[in-house]
Tab-separated table of C-alpha atoms and ligand atoms in Angstrom:
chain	number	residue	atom	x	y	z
S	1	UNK	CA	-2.815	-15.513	-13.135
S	2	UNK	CA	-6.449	-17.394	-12.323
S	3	UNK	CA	-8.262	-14.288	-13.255
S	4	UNK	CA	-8.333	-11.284	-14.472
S	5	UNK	CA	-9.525	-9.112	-11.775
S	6	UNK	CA	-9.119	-9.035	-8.385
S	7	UNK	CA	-11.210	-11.220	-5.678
S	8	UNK	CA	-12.746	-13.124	-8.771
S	9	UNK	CA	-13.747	-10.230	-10.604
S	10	UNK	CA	-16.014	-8.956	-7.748
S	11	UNK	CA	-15.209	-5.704	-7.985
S	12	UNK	CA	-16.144	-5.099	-11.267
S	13	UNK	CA	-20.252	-6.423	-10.494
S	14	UNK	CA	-22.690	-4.313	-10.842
S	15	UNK	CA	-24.623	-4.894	-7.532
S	16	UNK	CA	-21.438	-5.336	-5.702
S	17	UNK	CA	-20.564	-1.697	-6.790
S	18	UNK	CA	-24.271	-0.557	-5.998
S	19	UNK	CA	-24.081	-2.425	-2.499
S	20	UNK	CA	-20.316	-2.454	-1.136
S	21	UNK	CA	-18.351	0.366	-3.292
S	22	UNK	CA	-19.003	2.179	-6.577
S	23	UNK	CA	-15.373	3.071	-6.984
S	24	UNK	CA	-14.884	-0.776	-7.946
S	25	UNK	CA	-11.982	-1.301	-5.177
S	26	UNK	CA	-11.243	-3.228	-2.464
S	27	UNK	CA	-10.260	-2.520	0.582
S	28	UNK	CA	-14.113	-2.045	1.960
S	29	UNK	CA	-14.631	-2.019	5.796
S	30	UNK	CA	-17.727	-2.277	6.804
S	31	UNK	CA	-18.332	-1.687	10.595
S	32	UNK	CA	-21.351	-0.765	12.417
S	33	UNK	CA	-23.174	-0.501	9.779
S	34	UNK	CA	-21.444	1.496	7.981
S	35	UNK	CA	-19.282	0.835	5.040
S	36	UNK	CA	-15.887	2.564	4.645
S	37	UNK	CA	-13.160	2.712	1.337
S	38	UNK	CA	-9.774	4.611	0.395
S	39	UNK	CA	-7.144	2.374	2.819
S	40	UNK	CA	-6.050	6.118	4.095
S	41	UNK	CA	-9.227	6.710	5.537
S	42	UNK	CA	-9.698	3.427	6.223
S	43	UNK	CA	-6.648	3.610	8.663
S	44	UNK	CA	-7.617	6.697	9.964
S	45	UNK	CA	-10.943	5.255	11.375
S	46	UNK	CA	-9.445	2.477	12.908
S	47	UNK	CA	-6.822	4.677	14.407
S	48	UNK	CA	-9.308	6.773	15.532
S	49	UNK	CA	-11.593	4.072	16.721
S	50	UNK	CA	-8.900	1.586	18.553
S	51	UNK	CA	-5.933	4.159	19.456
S	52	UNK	CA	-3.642	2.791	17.869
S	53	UNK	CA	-0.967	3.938	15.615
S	54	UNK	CA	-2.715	7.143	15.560
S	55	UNK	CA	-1.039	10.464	15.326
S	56	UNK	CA	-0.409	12.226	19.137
S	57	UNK	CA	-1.097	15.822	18.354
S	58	UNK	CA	-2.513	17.772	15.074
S	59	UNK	CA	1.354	18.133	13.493
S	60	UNK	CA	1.503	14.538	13.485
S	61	UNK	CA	-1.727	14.175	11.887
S	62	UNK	CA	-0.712	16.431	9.194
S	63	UNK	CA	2.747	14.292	8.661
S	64	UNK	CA	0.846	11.097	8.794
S	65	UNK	CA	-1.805	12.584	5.672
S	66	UNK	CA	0.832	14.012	3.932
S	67	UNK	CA	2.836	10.460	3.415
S	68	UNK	CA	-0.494	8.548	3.038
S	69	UNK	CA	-1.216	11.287	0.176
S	70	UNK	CA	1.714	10.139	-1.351
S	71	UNK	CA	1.463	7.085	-1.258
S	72	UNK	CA	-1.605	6.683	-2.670
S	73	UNK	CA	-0.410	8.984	-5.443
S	74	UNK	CA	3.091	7.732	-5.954
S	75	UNK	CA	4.613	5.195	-3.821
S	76	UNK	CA	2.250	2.016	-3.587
S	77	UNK	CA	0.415	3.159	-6.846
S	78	UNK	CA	3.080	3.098	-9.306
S	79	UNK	CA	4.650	-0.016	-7.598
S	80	UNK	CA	1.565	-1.760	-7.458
S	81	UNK	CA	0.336	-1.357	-10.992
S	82	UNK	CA	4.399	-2.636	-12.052
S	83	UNK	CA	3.769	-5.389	-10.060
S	84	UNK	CA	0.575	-6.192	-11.250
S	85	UNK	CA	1.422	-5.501	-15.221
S	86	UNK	CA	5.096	-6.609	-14.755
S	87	UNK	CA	4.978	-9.469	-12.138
S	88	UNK	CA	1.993	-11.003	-12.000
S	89	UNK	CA	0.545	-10.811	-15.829
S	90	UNK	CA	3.904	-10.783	-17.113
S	91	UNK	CA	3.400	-8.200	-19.824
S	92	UNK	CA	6.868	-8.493	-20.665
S	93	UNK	CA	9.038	-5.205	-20.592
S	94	UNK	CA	7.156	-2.221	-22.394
S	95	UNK	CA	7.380	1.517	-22.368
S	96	UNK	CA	4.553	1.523	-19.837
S	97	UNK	CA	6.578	-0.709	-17.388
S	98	UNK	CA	9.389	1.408	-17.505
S	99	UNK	CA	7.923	4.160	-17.279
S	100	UNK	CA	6.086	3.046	-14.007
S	101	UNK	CA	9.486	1.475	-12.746
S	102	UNK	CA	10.958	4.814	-12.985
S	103	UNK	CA	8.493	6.382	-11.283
S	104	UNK	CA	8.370	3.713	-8.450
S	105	UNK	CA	11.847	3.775	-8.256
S	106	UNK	CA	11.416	7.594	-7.856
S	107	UNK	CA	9.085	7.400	-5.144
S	108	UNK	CA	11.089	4.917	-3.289
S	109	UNK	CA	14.654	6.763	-3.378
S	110	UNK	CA	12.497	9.822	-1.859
S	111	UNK	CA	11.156	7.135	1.099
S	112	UNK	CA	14.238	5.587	1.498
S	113	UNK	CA	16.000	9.292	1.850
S	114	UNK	CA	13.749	10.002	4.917
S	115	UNK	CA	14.105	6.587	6.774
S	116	UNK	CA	17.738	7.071	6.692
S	117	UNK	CA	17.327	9.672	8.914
S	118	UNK	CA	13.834	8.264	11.493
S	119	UNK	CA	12.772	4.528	11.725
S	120	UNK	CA	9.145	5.186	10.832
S	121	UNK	CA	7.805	7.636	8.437
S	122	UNK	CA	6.123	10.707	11.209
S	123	UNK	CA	7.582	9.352	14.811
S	124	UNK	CA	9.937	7.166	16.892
S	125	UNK	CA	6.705	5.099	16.603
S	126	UNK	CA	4.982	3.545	14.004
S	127	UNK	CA	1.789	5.019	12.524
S	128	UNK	CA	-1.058	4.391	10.368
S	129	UNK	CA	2.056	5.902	7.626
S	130	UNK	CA	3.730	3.272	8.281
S	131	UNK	CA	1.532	0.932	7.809
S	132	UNK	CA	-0.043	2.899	4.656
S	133	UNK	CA	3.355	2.648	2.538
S	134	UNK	CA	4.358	-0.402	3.806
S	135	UNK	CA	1.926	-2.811	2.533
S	136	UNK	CA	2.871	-3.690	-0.722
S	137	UNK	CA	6.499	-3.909	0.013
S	138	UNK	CA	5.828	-7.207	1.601
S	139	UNK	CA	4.778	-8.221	-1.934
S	140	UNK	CA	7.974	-8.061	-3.856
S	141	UNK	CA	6.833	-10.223	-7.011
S	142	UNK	CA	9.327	-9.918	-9.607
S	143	UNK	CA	8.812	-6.660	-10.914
S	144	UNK	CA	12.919	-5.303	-11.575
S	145	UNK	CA	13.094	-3.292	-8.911
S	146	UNK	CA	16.918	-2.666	-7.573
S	147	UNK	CA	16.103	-3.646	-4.148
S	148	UNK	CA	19.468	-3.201	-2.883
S	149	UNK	CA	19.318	0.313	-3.867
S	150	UNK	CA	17.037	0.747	-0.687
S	151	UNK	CA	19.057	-0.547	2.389
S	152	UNK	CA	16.639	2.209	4.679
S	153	UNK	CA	13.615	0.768	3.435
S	154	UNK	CA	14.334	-2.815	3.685
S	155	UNK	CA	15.237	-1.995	7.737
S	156	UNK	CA	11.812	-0.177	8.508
S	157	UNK	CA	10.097	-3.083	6.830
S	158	UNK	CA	11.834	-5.436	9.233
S	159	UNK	CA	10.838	-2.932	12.384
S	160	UNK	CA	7.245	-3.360	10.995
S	161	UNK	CA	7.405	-7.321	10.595
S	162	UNK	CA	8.906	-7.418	14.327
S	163	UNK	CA	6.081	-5.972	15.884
S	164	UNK	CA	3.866	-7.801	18.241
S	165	UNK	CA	1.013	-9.294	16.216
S	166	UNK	CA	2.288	-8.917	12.497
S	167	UNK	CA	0.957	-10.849	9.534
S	168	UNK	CA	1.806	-10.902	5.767
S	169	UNK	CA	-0.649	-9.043	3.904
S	170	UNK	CA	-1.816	-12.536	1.821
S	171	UNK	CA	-2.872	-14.105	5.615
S	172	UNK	CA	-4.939	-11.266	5.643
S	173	UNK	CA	-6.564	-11.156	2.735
S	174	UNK	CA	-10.331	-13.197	2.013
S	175	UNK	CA	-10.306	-16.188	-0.273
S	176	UNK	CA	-7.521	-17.811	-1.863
S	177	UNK	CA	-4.120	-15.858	-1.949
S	178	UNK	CA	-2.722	-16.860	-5.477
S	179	UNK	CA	-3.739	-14.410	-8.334
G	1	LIG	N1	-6.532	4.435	-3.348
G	1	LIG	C1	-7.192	3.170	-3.131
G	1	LIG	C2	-6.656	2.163	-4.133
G	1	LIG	C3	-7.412	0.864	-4.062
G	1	LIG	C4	-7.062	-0.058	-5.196
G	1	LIG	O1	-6.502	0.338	-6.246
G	1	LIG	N2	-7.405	-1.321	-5.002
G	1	LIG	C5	-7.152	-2.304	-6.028
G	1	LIG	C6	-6.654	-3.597	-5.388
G	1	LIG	S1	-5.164	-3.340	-4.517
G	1	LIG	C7	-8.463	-2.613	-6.718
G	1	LIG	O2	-9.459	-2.867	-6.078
G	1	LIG	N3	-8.459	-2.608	-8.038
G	1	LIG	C8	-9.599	-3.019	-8.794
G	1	LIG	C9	-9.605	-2.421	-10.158
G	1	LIG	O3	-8.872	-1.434	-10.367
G	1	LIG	O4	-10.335	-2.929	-10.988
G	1	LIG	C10	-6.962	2.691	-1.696
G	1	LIG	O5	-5.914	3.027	-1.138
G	1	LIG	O6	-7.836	2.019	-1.120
Protein backbone atom coordinates (compact mmCIF):
# COMPACT_ATOMS: atom_id res chain seq x y z
CA UNK A 1 0.00 0.00 0.00
CA UNK A 2 1.47 3.70 -1.24
CA UNK A 3 0.05 5.28 1.81
CA UNK A 4 -1.39 5.10 4.71
CA UNK A 5 -4.56 6.91 4.39
CA UNK A 6 -6.87 7.30 1.91
CA UNK A 7 -6.65 9.95 -1.16
CA UNK A 8 -2.98 10.70 0.08
CA UNK A 9 -3.80 11.27 3.50
CA UNK A 10 -6.22 14.16 2.65
CA UNK A 11 -8.62 13.35 4.86
CA UNK A 12 -6.80 13.50 7.80
CA UNK A 13 -5.65 17.67 7.05
CA UNK A 14 -6.60 19.98 9.11
CA UNK A 15 -7.99 22.62 6.64
CA UNK A 16 -9.36 19.95 4.48
CA UNK A 17 -11.51 18.88 7.55
CA UNK A 18 -12.27 22.68 8.36
CA UNK A 19 -13.17 23.29 4.54
CA UNK A 20 -14.64 19.95 2.90
CA UNK A 21 -15.67 17.57 6.01
CA UNK A 22 -14.80 17.45 9.72
CA UNK A 23 -15.79 13.84 10.00
CA UNK A 24 -12.38 13.10 8.06
CA UNK A 25 -14.25 10.92 5.21
CA UNK A 26 -14.68 10.81 1.83
CA UNK A 27 -17.34 10.57 -0.08
CA UNK A 28 -17.95 14.64 -0.12
CA UNK A 29 -20.37 16.04 -2.80
CA UNK A 30 -20.32 19.29 -3.19
CA UNK A 31 -23.11 20.76 -5.45
CA UNK A 32 -24.48 24.13 -5.66
CA UNK A 33 -22.68 25.29 -3.26
CA UNK A 34 -23.29 23.21 -0.91
CA UNK A 35 -21.25 20.42 0.42
CA UNK A 36 -22.84 17.04 1.30
CA UNK A 37 -21.26 13.62 3.34
CA UNK A 38 -22.62 10.13 4.73
CA UNK A 39 -22.94 8.11 1.04
CA UNK A 40 -26.74 7.39 2.42
CA UNK A 41 -27.59 10.82 2.30
CA UNK A 42 -25.51 11.40 -0.31
CA UNK A 43 -27.72 9.01 -2.47
CA UNK A 44 -30.70 10.29 -1.20
CA UNK A 45 -30.00 13.83 -2.63
CA UNK A 46 -29.16 12.71 -5.85
CA UNK A 47 -32.19 10.53 -5.91
CA UNK A 48 -34.08 13.23 -4.92
CA UNK A 49 -32.46 15.70 -7.20
CA UNK A 50 -32.23 13.48 -10.64
CA UNK A 51 -35.21 10.83 -10.07
CA UNK A 52 -33.54 8.22 -10.21
CA UNK A 53 -33.38 5.11 -8.26
CA UNK A 54 -35.45 6.83 -5.79
CA UNK A 55 -38.05 5.18 -3.69
CA UNK A 56 -41.92 5.47 -5.39
CA UNK A 57 -43.99 6.00 -2.31
CA UNK A 58 -43.10 6.63 1.61
CA UNK A 59 -42.97 2.50 2.35
CA UNK A 60 -40.31 2.32 -0.06
CA UNK A 61 -38.48 5.08 1.40
CA UNK A 62 -38.59 3.49 4.69
CA UNK A 63 -37.21 -0.02 3.07
CA UNK A 64 -34.61 1.83 1.17
CA UNK A 65 -33.27 3.70 4.87
CA UNK A 66 -33.64 0.74 6.64
CA UNK A 67 -30.98 -1.37 4.32
CA UNK A 68 -28.77 1.76 3.88
CA UNK A 69 -28.85 1.83 7.90
CA UNK A 70 -27.48 -1.39 7.76
CA UNK A 71 -25.22 -1.16 5.70
CA UNK A 72 -23.51 1.49 6.97
CA UNK A 73 -23.63 -0.29 10.32
CA UNK A 74 -22.94 -3.83 9.27
CA UNK A 75 -22.67 -4.84 5.78
CA UNK A 76 -20.07 -2.52 3.88
CA UNK A 77 -18.52 -1.48 7.32
CA UNK A 78 -17.32 -4.65 8.62
CA UNK A 79 -16.35 -5.81 5.05
CA UNK A 80 -14.64 -2.79 4.30
CA UNK A 81 -12.46 -2.42 7.34
CA UNK A 82 -11.48 -6.63 6.58
CA UNK A 83 -10.61 -5.58 3.41
CA UNK A 84 -8.72 -2.76 4.27
CA UNK A 85 -6.81 -4.50 7.48
CA UNK A 86 -6.88 -7.98 5.78
CA UNK A 87 -6.42 -7.28 2.00
CA UNK A 88 -4.88 -4.36 1.37
CA UNK A 89 -2.31 -3.85 4.53
CA UNK A 90 -2.05 -7.41 4.92
CA UNK A 91 -2.15 -7.53 8.69
CA UNK A 92 -1.95 -11.10 8.53
CA UNK A 93 -4.80 -13.16 10.30
CA UNK A 94 -5.56 -11.72 13.92
CA UNK A 95 -8.40 -11.89 16.35
CA UNK A 96 -9.58 -8.55 14.99
CA UNK A 97 -9.83 -9.97 11.38
CA UNK A 98 -11.79 -12.71 12.41
CA UNK A 99 -13.75 -11.20 14.32
CA UNK A 100 -14.73 -8.67 11.51
CA UNK A 101 -14.93 -11.69 8.97
CA UNK A 102 -17.50 -13.15 11.13
CA UNK A 103 -19.37 -10.34 11.34
CA UNK A 104 -19.19 -9.58 7.53
CA UNK A 105 -19.93 -12.92 6.85
CA UNK A 106 -22.96 -12.37 9.17
CA UNK A 107 -24.19 -9.47 7.46
CA UNK A 108 -23.86 -11.01 4.12
CA UNK A 109 -25.76 -14.48 4.82
CA UNK A 110 -28.67 -12.00 6.11
CA UNK A 111 -28.36 -10.03 2.40
CA UNK A 112 -27.97 -12.95 0.56
CA UNK A 113 -31.24 -14.54 2.48
CA UNK A 114 -33.39 -11.63 1.10
CA UNK A 115 -32.10 -11.58 -2.59
CA UNK A 116 -33.00 -15.13 -2.81
CA UNK A 117 -36.31 -14.18 -2.63
CA UNK A 118 -36.35 -10.20 -4.85
CA UNK A 119 -33.54 -9.15 -7.33
CA UNK A 120 -32.87 -5.83 -5.64
CA UNK A 121 -32.93 -5.06 -2.04
CA UNK A 122 -36.74 -2.74 -1.73
CA UNK A 123 -38.29 -3.34 -5.50
CA UNK A 124 -38.39 -5.16 -8.86
CA UNK A 125 -36.13 -2.11 -9.49
CA UNK A 126 -33.01 -1.06 -8.34
CA UNK A 127 -32.64 1.72 -5.75
CA UNK A 128 -30.31 3.98 -4.13
CA UNK A 129 -30.17 0.33 -1.65
CA UNK A 130 -28.91 -1.18 -4.15
CA UNK A 131 -26.50 0.83 -5.00
CA UNK A 132 -25.68 1.64 -1.14
CA UNK A 133 -24.67 -2.16 -0.33
CA UNK A 134 -23.38 -2.87 -3.45
CA UNK A 135 -20.37 -0.83 -3.73
CA UNK A 136 -17.76 -2.51 -2.10
CA UNK A 137 -18.66 -5.87 -3.39
CA UNK A 138 -17.12 -4.88 -6.63
CA UNK A 139 -13.91 -4.70 -4.56
CA UNK A 140 -13.31 -8.25 -3.59
CA UNK A 141 -9.47 -7.90 -2.54
CA UNK A 142 -8.43 -10.93 -0.87
CA UNK A 143 -9.93 -10.70 2.34
CA UNK A 144 -11.19 -14.83 3.03
CA UNK A 145 -14.43 -14.36 2.41
CA UNK A 146 -16.39 -17.76 1.21
CA UNK A 147 -17.74 -16.18 -1.79
CA UNK A 148 -19.43 -19.15 -2.98
CA UNK A 149 -21.39 -19.20 0.10
CA UNK A 150 -23.40 -16.23 -1.54
CA UNK A 151 -24.75 -17.49 -4.98
CA UNK A 152 -27.89 -14.58 -4.40
CA UNK A 153 -25.52 -11.94 -3.95
CA UNK A 154 -23.13 -12.62 -6.64
CA UNK A 155 -26.50 -12.55 -9.19
CA UNK A 156 -27.80 -9.02 -7.97
CA UNK A 157 -24.27 -7.77 -8.40
CA UNK A 158 -24.35 -8.93 -12.00
CA UNK A 159 -28.09 -7.20 -12.46
CA UNK A 160 -26.29 -4.03 -11.13
CA UNK A 161 -23.10 -4.32 -13.51
CA UNK A 162 -25.68 -4.91 -16.53
CA UNK A 163 -27.31 -1.79 -16.23
CA UNK A 164 -27.10 0.90 -18.79
CA UNK A 165 -24.22 3.18 -17.84
CA UNK A 166 -22.30 1.08 -15.10
CA UNK A 167 -18.73 1.66 -14.01
CA UNK A 168 -16.40 -0.04 -11.44
CA UNK A 169 -16.18 1.93 -8.44
CA UNK A 170 -12.04 2.55 -9.06
CA UNK A 171 -13.15 4.44 -12.69
CA UNK A 172 -14.95 6.49 -10.47
CA UNK A 173 -12.89 7.39 -8.01
CA UNK A 174 -10.29 10.86 -8.21
CA UNK A 175 -6.58 10.28 -8.55
CA UNK A 176 -4.80 7.18 -8.94
CA UNK A 177 -6.75 3.87 -8.15
CA UNK A 178 -3.96 1.68 -6.48
CA UNK A 179 -3.77 2.03 -2.60
N1 LIG B 1 -20.60 6.10 6.79
C1 LIG B 1 -19.68 6.78 5.90
C2 LIG B 1 -18.37 6.02 5.87
C3 LIG B 1 -17.33 6.76 5.08
C4 LIG B 1 -15.96 6.14 5.23
O1 LIG B 1 -15.67 5.36 6.16
N2 LIG B 1 -15.09 6.51 4.30
C5 LIG B 1 -13.74 6.01 4.35
C6 LIG B 1 -13.27 5.66 2.94
S1 LIG B 1 -14.26 4.42 2.23
C7 LIG B 1 -12.85 7.12 4.87
O2 LIG B 1 -12.91 8.24 4.40
N3 LIG B 1 -12.00 6.81 5.83
C8 LIG B 1 -11.02 7.74 6.30
C9 LIG B 1 -10.58 7.43 7.69
O3 LIG B 1 -11.30 6.68 8.38
O4 LIG B 1 -9.55 7.94 8.08
C10 LIG B 1 -20.29 6.89 4.50
O5 LIG B 1 -21.07 6.00 4.14
O6 LIG B 1 -20.02 7.87 3.78
Amino acid sequence: MGSRFYFGGQTHQEQWRREVNELGEVPVLEHKGAKLSQSALILDYLAETTGKFAPSNASEKQEIWRWMLFDNHKFTSYYATLRFLYGIKRAGETPVTQFLRERAIAAYRIVDDHLRQTPFLVSARPTIADLSLVGYVYMPEDTGMPQEEFPHIAEWKDSIRNLPGWRHPYDLMPGPTSL
